[in-house]
């Protein structure tokens, strides 16, 4: 008799930051985990999962992974969007986890096996001034990392995306959204000099990445791309608002600096134009927000046909469950170029014990069956949850713009 799903539990917890975790248990006692965290909207996806999706899973065969994905996607009628796709993604990853444990194989083996010995990653370096930024760059290089995202303060601005206190950047505010003030011209005047200083400091052979975070118009993004071409960046990320995909055509016409985008995309249809028209070099969808393993593999397969590389989103607000899924995909998917790894506080590692690990500046998935992640239930109390909100941004004249 085929195994069936008997329990589908949604956990909302906050081991130093908020996470939404799905735990599926089958009649044979196999446990599968999925991450459904949507930063700043955790309770919305938790309710979607608990009230609308979990009841539909009871009694289903956990081995029908693709059929379950189609059932949840097509059956809702109201498709796409981060909440629904994160819920579907959590179920999908949990079912893959069950399959790995049932077969006794790590997930990468189920995806066709390794295509690389280790997965390239990049870390985040930040500083209000260049000296502080270079100190963090040097620390990451000393730890073995050859690809580094660099963010710096902008003269005249008190709060800047990517810059936190010390070595930690956490944008979510617990009481209410932080309101930032933004000055595009000040940023455009300052940032090329920052990137020039970092390149001069590290020399060649180090991949430098920079995240604009959707702040520019197409012509402003083109101006920045041209200004930094000589520094040989690995990429410029999110130079314009992701909804306006045609904007990247203008940017592409004016610069050879590689472009990356996609962390806010949820389906292959969000990515289709950018990929098929070769308007980007890297697609950055995340497992948790793009419908899970089953759907993101389709996005990456489409990208491979058109010479676009995959570089999954990996901030600290996706849990180690999602990071595990992304690493397994990364070592088994030919066109995955690099995996973002922002890192986690120690308490998060303790809350989600995992076999994936950093090794000589790269990521390894481990060889435990399934995802190789478990839960420390003592660190997943619902009482620890507090609402959190991502910032909002206003230009100097008070009008709202993209964070």
Coordinates of C-alpha atoms in Angstrom, one line a residue:
X1 CA 0.0 0.0 0.0
X2 CA 1.3 3.5 -0.9
X3 CA 2.3 5.8 1.9
X4 CA 0.1 8.8 2.6
X5 CA 0.4 12.1 4.3
X6 CA -1.1 12.0 7.8
X7 CA 0.1 15.4 9.2
X8 CA 0.8 18.8 7.8
X9 CA 1.9 21.2 10.5
X10 CA 2.7 24.9 10.0
X11 CA 5.3 26.4 12.5
X12 CA 5.7 30.2 12.9
X13 CA 8.8 30.9 15.0
X14 CA 11.5 33.4 15.5
X15 CA 14.9 32.0 16.5
X16 CA 16.4 35.5 16.2
X17 CA 14.3 36.2 13.1
X18 CA 10.9 35.1 11.8
X19 CA 10.4 31.9 9.8
X20 CA 7.5 29.9 8.6
X21 CA 8.1 26.1 8.3
X22 CA 6.0 23.3 7.0
X23 CA 6.4 19.9 8.5
X24 CA 4.8 16.9 6.8
X25 CA 4.6 13.5 8.4
X26 CA 3.6 10.4 6.5
X27 CA 1.9 7.2 7.7
X28 CA 5.3 5.5 7.5
X29 CA 6.7 8.1 9.9
X30 CA 8.8 10.0 7.3
X31 CA 9.2 13.7 8.0
X32 CA 9.5 16.3 5.2
X33 CA 10.4 20.0 5.8
X34 CA 9.6 23.0 3.7
X35 CA 10.2 26.7 4.1
X36 CA 7.4 29.2 3.4
X37 CA 8.9 32.4 4.8
X38 CA 7.9 35.7 3.1
X39 CA 9.8 38.4 5.0
X40 CA 7.4 40.9 6.5
X41 CA 4.3 38.9 5.6
X42 CA 4.8 35.7 7.5
X43 CA 1.3 35.3 8.9
X44 CA -0.3 35.7 5.5
X45 CA 1.6 32.7 4.1
X46 CA 1.2 30.8 7.3
X47 CA -2.6 31.2 7.1
X48 CA -2.6 30.3 3.5
X49 CA -0.8 27.1 4.3
X50 CA -2.6 26.2 7.5
X51 CA -6.2 27.1 6.4
X52 CA -6.2 26.4 2.7
X53 CA -3.4 24.0 1.7
X54 CA -2.6 21.7 4.6
X55 CA -6.1 20.2 4.8
X56 CA -5.8 19.2 1.1
X57 CA -2.6 17.2 1.7
X58 CA -4.0 14.8 4.2
X59 CA -4.4 11.3 2.6
X60 CA -2.4 12.2 -0.5
X61 CA 0.5 10.1 -1.8
X62 CA 3.7 12.0 -1.0
X63 CA 5.4 10.5 -4.0
X64 CA 3.1 12.4 -6.4
X65 CA 5.2 15.5 -6.3
X66 CA 4.5 17.0 -9.7
X67 CA 0.8 16.1 -9.5
X68 CA 0.5 17.8 -6.1
X69 CA 2.3 20.9 -7.5
X70 CA -0.2 21.1 -10.4
X71 CA -3.1 20.4 -8.0
X72 CA -2.2 23.3 -5.7
X73 CA -1.3 25.7 -8.5
X74 CA -4.1 25.1 -11.0
X75 CA -6.7 24.2 -8.4
X76 CA -6.6 27.6 -6.6
X77 CA -7.5 29.5 -9.8
X78 CA -5.9 32.6 -8.2
X79 CA -2.4 31.9 -9.4
X80 CA 1.1 33.3 -8.8
X81 CA 2.1 35.9 -6.3
X82 CA 4.6 35.5 -3.4
X83 CA 2.1 34.2 -0.8
X84 CA 0.6 31.4 -2.9
X85 CA 3.9 30.4 -4.5
X86 CA 5.7 30.3 -1.2
X87 CA 3.0 28.0 0.2
X88 CA 3.2 25.7 -2.9
X89 CA 7.0 25.8 -2.7
X90 CA 7.0 24.7 0.9
X91 CA 4.9 21.7 0.1
X92 CA 7.0 20.8 -2.9
X93 CA 10.3 21.0 -1.0
X94 CA 8.8 18.9 1.9
X95 CA 7.7 16.2 -0.6
X96 CA 11.1 16.1 -2.2
X97 CA 12.6 15.8 1.3
X98 CA 10.3 12.8 2.0
X99 CA 11.3 11.2 -1.3
X100 CA 15.0 11.5 -0.5
X101 CA 14.5 10.0 2.9
X102 CA 12.4 7.2 1.5
X103 CA 15.0 6.3 -1.0
X104 CA 18.0 6.9 1.3
X105 CA 19.5 9.4 -1.1
X106 CA 20.5 13.1 -0.8
X107 CA 18.4 15.3 -3.1
X108 CA 21.2 16.1 -5.5
X109 CA 21.3 12.4 -6.4
X110 CA 17.6 12.5 -7.3
X111 CA 18.2 15.4 -9.6
X112 CA 20.7 13.4 -11.7
X113 CA 23.8 13.6 -9.5
X114 CA 26.5 16.1 -9.2
X115 CA 27.7 18.2 -12.1
X116 CA 30.3 20.0 -10.0
X117 CA 32.5 19.2 -7.0
X118 CA 31.6 22.3 -5.1
X119 CA 29.2 25.2 -5.3
X120 CA 30.5 28.7 -5.7
X121 CA 29.1 31.3 -3.3
X122 CA 29.4 34.9 -2.4
X123 CA 29.3 36.7 0.9
X124 CA 28.2 40.3 1.8
X125 CA 30.6 43.0 2.7
X126 CA 29.4 46.4 3.8
X127 CA 30.7 49.6 5.4
X128 CA 29.6 53.2 5.8
X129 CA 33.0 54.3 4.4
X130 CA 35.5 52.6 2.2
X131 CA 37.9 51.7 5.0
X132 CA 35.2 49.8 6.8
X133 CA 34.1 48.1 3.6
X134 CA 37.6 47.0 2.7
X135 CA 38.0 45.5 6.2
X136 CA 35.0 43.2 5.7
X137 CA 36.2 42.4 2.1
X138 CA 39.6 41.3 3.6
X139 CA 37.9 39.2 6.3
X140 CA 35.8 37.3 3.7
X141 CA 38.9 36.8 1.5
X142 CA 40.8 35.5 4.5
X143 CA 38.0 33.0 5.1
X144 CA 38.4 31.6 1.5
X145 CA 35.7 33.5 -0.4
X146 CA 36.6 34.8 -3.8
X147 CA 33.2 36.4 -4.7
X148 CA 31.9 39.3 -2.5
X149 CA 29.0 41.6 -2.7
X150 CA 30.0 45.1 -1.8
X151 CA 27.7 47.8 -0.4
X152 CA 28.7 51.2 1.0
X153 CA 27.2 54.3 2.6
X154 CA 26.3 57.3 0.6
X155 CA 27.4 60.8 1.8
X156 CA 24.5 62.8 3.0
X157 CA 22.2 59.8 3.7
X158 CA 21.6 58.4 7.2
X159 CA 20.3 55.0 6.1
X160 CA 21.4 53.0 3.0
X161 CA 20.3 49.6 1.8
X162 CA 22.8 46.9 2.7
X163 CA 24.5 48.8 5.5
X164 CA 24.0 47.8 9.1
X165 CA 25.6 48.1 12.4
X166 CA 28.9 46.3 12.5
X167 CA 29.0 43.2 10.3
X168 CA 25.2 42.5 10.4
X169 CA 22.6 44.0 8.2
X170 CA 19.0 43.4 9.1
X171 CA 16.5 45.7 7.3
X172 CA 13.2 44.5 8.9
X173 CA 11.9 46.7 11.7
X174 CA 9.9 45.0 14.4
X175 CA 7.5 47.8 15.4
X176 CA 6.8 49.4 12.0
X177 CA 8.6 49.9 8.7
X178 CA 11.7 52.1 8.8
X179 CA 11.4 55.1 6.5
X180 CA 14.6 55.8 4.6
X181 CA 15.5 58.9 2.6
X182 CA 17.0 58.3 -0.9
X183 CA 19.1 60.5 -3.2
X184 CA 19.7 58.8 -6.6
X185 CA 22.2 61.5 -7.8
X186 CA 24.3 61.3 -4.7
X187 CA 24.4 57.5 -5.1
X188 CA 25.4 57.7 -8.8
X189 CA 28.1 60.2 -8.0
X190 CA 29.5 58.1 -5.2
X191 CA 29.2 54.4 -6.0
X192 CA 31.6 54.1 -9.0
X193 CA 34.4 55.5 -6.8
X194 CA 33.6 52.9 -4.2
X195 CA 33.7 50.0 -6.7
X196 CA 36.9 51.4 -8.1
X197 CA 38.6 51.5 -4.7
X198 CA 37.5 47.9 -4.0
X199 CA 38.8 46.7 -7.3
X200 CA 42.1 48.4 -6.8
X201 CA 42.4 46.9 -3.3
X202 CA 41.6 43.3 -4.3
X203 CA 43.1 43.2 -7.8
X204 CA 41.9 40.8 -10.4
X205 CA 40.6 37.3 -9.7
X206 CA 38.0 38.4 -7.1
X207 CA 34.3 38.5 -8.2
X208 CA 32.7 41.8 -7.1
X209 CA 29.0 42.1 -7.0
X210 CA 26.8 45.1 -6.2
X211 CA 23.0 45.4 -5.5
X212 CA 21.2 48.5 -6.6
X213 CA 17.9 47.2 -5.2
X214 CA 15.5 48.5 -7.8
X215 CA 16.4 52.1 -7.2
X216 CA 17.1 53.5 -10.7
X217 CA 15.3 54.5 -13.9
X218 CA 16.5 52.7 -17.1
X219 CA 18.7 55.6 -18.2
X220 CA 20.2 56.0 -14.7
X221 CA 20.9 52.2 -14.6
X222 CA 22.6 52.5 -18.0
X223 CA 24.7 55.4 -16.8
X224 CA 25.8 53.3 -13.8
X225 CA 26.5 50.2 -15.9
X226 CA 28.8 52.2 -18.2
X227 CA 30.5 54.0 -15.3
X228 CA 31.6 50.7 -13.7
X229 CA 32.5 48.6 -16.8
X230 CA 36.2 49.1 -16.3
X231 CA 36.0 47.5 -12.9
X232 CA 34.9 44.1 -14.3
X233 CA 32.0 43.4 -11.9
X234 CA 30.6 39.9 -11.6
X235 CA 27.3 41.6 -11.9
X236 CA 25.0 44.6 -11.1
X237 CA 21.9 43.4 -9.4
X238 CA 18.3 44.7 -9.6
X239 CA 19.2 48.0 -11.3
X240 CA 15.6 48.8 -12.1
X241 CA 12.1 47.8 -10.8
X242 CA 11.6 44.2 -11.6
X243 CA 8.1 44.6 -12.9
X244 CA 9.2 46.7 -15.9
X245 CA 11.1 44.1 -17.7
X246 CA 11.4 46.1 -20.9
X247 CA 13.5 48.6 -18.9
X248 CA 16.4 46.2 -19.0
X249 CA 16.5 46.4 -22.8
X250 CA 17.6 50.0 -22.7
X251 CA 20.2 49.2 -20.0
X252 CA 21.5 46.3 -22.1
X253 CA 21.9 48.6 -25.1
X254 CA 24.3 50.9 -23.2
X255 CA 26.5 48.6 -21.1
X256 CA 28.4 45.3 -21.1
X257 CA 28.3 45.1 -17.3
X258 CA 26.5 41.8 -16.5
X259 CA 23.0 42.1 -15.2
X260 CA 21.2 40.0 -12.6
X261 CA 17.6 40.1 -11.4
X262 CA 14.7 37.9 -10.2
X263 CA 14.6 37.5 -6.4
X264 CA 11.1 38.9 -6.4
X265 CA 9.9 36.7 -9.2
X266 CA 7.5 33.8 -8.4
X267 CA 7.0 31.9 -11.7
X268 CA 8.7 31.0 -15.0
X269 CA 6.3 33.5 -16.6
X270 CA 7.8 36.4 -14.6
X271 CA 11.2 35.4 -16.0
X272 CA 10.2 34.4 -19.6
X273 CA 10.8 37.6 -21.5
X274 CA 14.1 38.4 -19.7
X275 CA 15.5 35.0 -20.4
X276 CA 14.2 34.4 -24.0
X277 CA 15.3 37.9 -25.1
X278 CA 18.6 37.6 -23.3
X279 CA 18.1 40.8 -21.4
X280 CA 19.9 39.5 -18.3
X281 CA 22.9 37.3 -17.6
X282 CA 21.8 35.8 -14.3
X283 CA 18.3 34.8 -13.1
X284 CA 18.0 35.0 -9.3
X285 CA 14.7 33.3 -8.3
X286 CA 14.7 31.6 -4.9
X287 CA 13.4 28.1 -4.2
X288 CA 11.0 29.3 -1.5
X289 CA 9.4 32.1 -3.5
X290 CA 9.3 30.5 -6.9
X291 CA 7.1 27.4 -6.2
X292 CA 9.7 25.1 -4.8
X293 CA 12.2 22.7 -6.4
X294 CA 9.9 21.4 -9.1
X295 CA 9.1 24.9 -10.6
X296 CA 12.5 26.5 -10.2
X297 CA 14.1 23.6 -12.1
X298 CA 11.9 24.6 -15.0
X299 CA 13.0 28.2 -14.8
X300 CA 16.7 27.1 -14.8
X301 CA 16.1 24.8 -17.7
X302 CA 14.6 27.6 -19.7
X303 CA 17.5 29.8 -18.8
X304 CA 20.1 27.2 -19.9
X305 CA 18.6 27.1 -23.4
X306 CA 19.2 30.9 -23.8
X307 CA 22.6 31.1 -22.2
X308 CA 21.4 32.7 -19.0
X309 CA 23.0 31.4 -15.7
X310 CA 21.2 30.8 -12.5
X311 CA 22.2 32.4 -9.2
X312 CA 19.6 31.8 -6.5
X313 CA 18.7 34.3 -3.9
X314 CA 20.0 33.4 -0.5
X315 CA 19.4 36.0 2.2
X316 CA 19.0 35.3 5.9
X317 CA 15.3 35.6 5.6
X318 CA 15.0 32.3 3.8
X319 CA 15.6 29.5 6.3
X320 CA 18.3 26.8 6.2
X321 CA 15.6 24.5 4.8
X322 CA 15.4 26.6 1.6
X323 CA 19.2 27.0 1.6
X324 CA 19.6 23.3 1.7
X325 CA 17.3 22.8 -1.3
X326 CA 19.1 25.5 -3.2
X327 CA 22.5 24.0 -2.5
X328 CA 21.3 20.5 -3.6
X329 CA 20.0 22.1 -6.9
X330 CA 23.2 24.1 -7.3
X331 CA 25.6 21.1 -7.3
X332 CA 23.3 19.2 -9.7
X333 CA 22.2 21.9 -12.2
X334 CA 24.6 22.7 -15.0
X335 CA 23.9 26.4 -15.4
X336 CA 23.9 27.4 -11.8
X337 CA 26.8 29.8 -11.5
X338 CA 26.8 30.9 -7.9
X339 CA 24.7 30.7 -4.7
X340 CA 24.2 33.8 -2.5
X341 CA 25.0 33.0 1.1
X342 CA 24.3 35.9 3.5
X343 CA 24.8 33.7 6.5
X344 CA 22.8 33.1 9.7
X345 CA 23.1 33.9 13.4
X346 CA 24.3 31.0 15.5
X347 CA 20.8 30.5 16.9
X348 CA 19.3 29.9 13.4
X349 CA 21.9 27.1 12.8
X350 CA 20.9 25.6 16.1
X351 CA 17.2 25.8 15.3
X352 CA 17.7 24.1 12.0
X353 CA 20.5 21.5 12.3
X354 CA 21.8 20.8 8.8
X355 CA 24.3 18.8 6.9
X356 CA 25.1 21.5 4.3
X357 CA 28.2 23.4 5.1
X358 CA 30.8 25.9 4.0
X359 CA 34.0 24.4 2.8
X360 CA 37.0 26.4 1.6
X361 CA 34.8 29.3 0.5
X362 CA 32.3 27.1 -1.3
X363 CA 29.0 25.3 -0.3
X364 CA 28.5 21.6 0.1
X365 CA 25.1 19.9 0.5
X366 CA 26.2 17.0 2.7
X367 CA 25.2 13.4 2.0
X368 CA 22.3 12.8 4.4
X369 CA 19.1 11.5 2.8
X370 CA 16.7 14.2 1.6
X371 CA 17.5 17.8 2.4
X372 CA 19.7 16.9 5.4
X373 CA 17.9 19.4 7.7
X374 CA 16.0 18.8 10.9
X375 CA 14.2 20.9 13.5
X376 CA 15.2 21.7 17.1
X377 CA 11.6 22.1 18.4
X378 CA 12.8 23.8 21.6
X379 CA 13.8 26.8 19.4
X380 CA 10.6 27.1 17.5
X381 CA 8.2 28.5 19.9
X382 CA 5.3 30.5 18.4
X383 CA 5.5 32.9 21.4
X384 CA 8.8 34.3 20.0
X385 CA 7.1 35.6 16.9
X386 CA 6.9 39.4 16.5
X387 CA 5.6 41.1 13.3
X388 CA 8.4 42.6 11.2
X389 CA 8.3 45.0 8.3
X390 CA 10.7 45.8 5.5
X391 CA 11.6 49.5 5.1
X392 CA 9.9 52.0 2.8
X393 CA 11.8 54.7 1.0
X394 CA 11.1 58.3 0.2
X395 CA 13.0 60.7 -2.1
X396 CA 14.2 63.9 -0.6
X397 CA 11.0 65.6 -1.8
X398 CA 8.9 63.1 0.2
X399 CA 7.6 60.9 -2.7
X400 CA 7.7 57.2 -2.2
X401 CA 10.0 55.1 -4.3
X402 CA 11.2 51.5 -4.4
X403 CA 13.1 50.1 -1.4

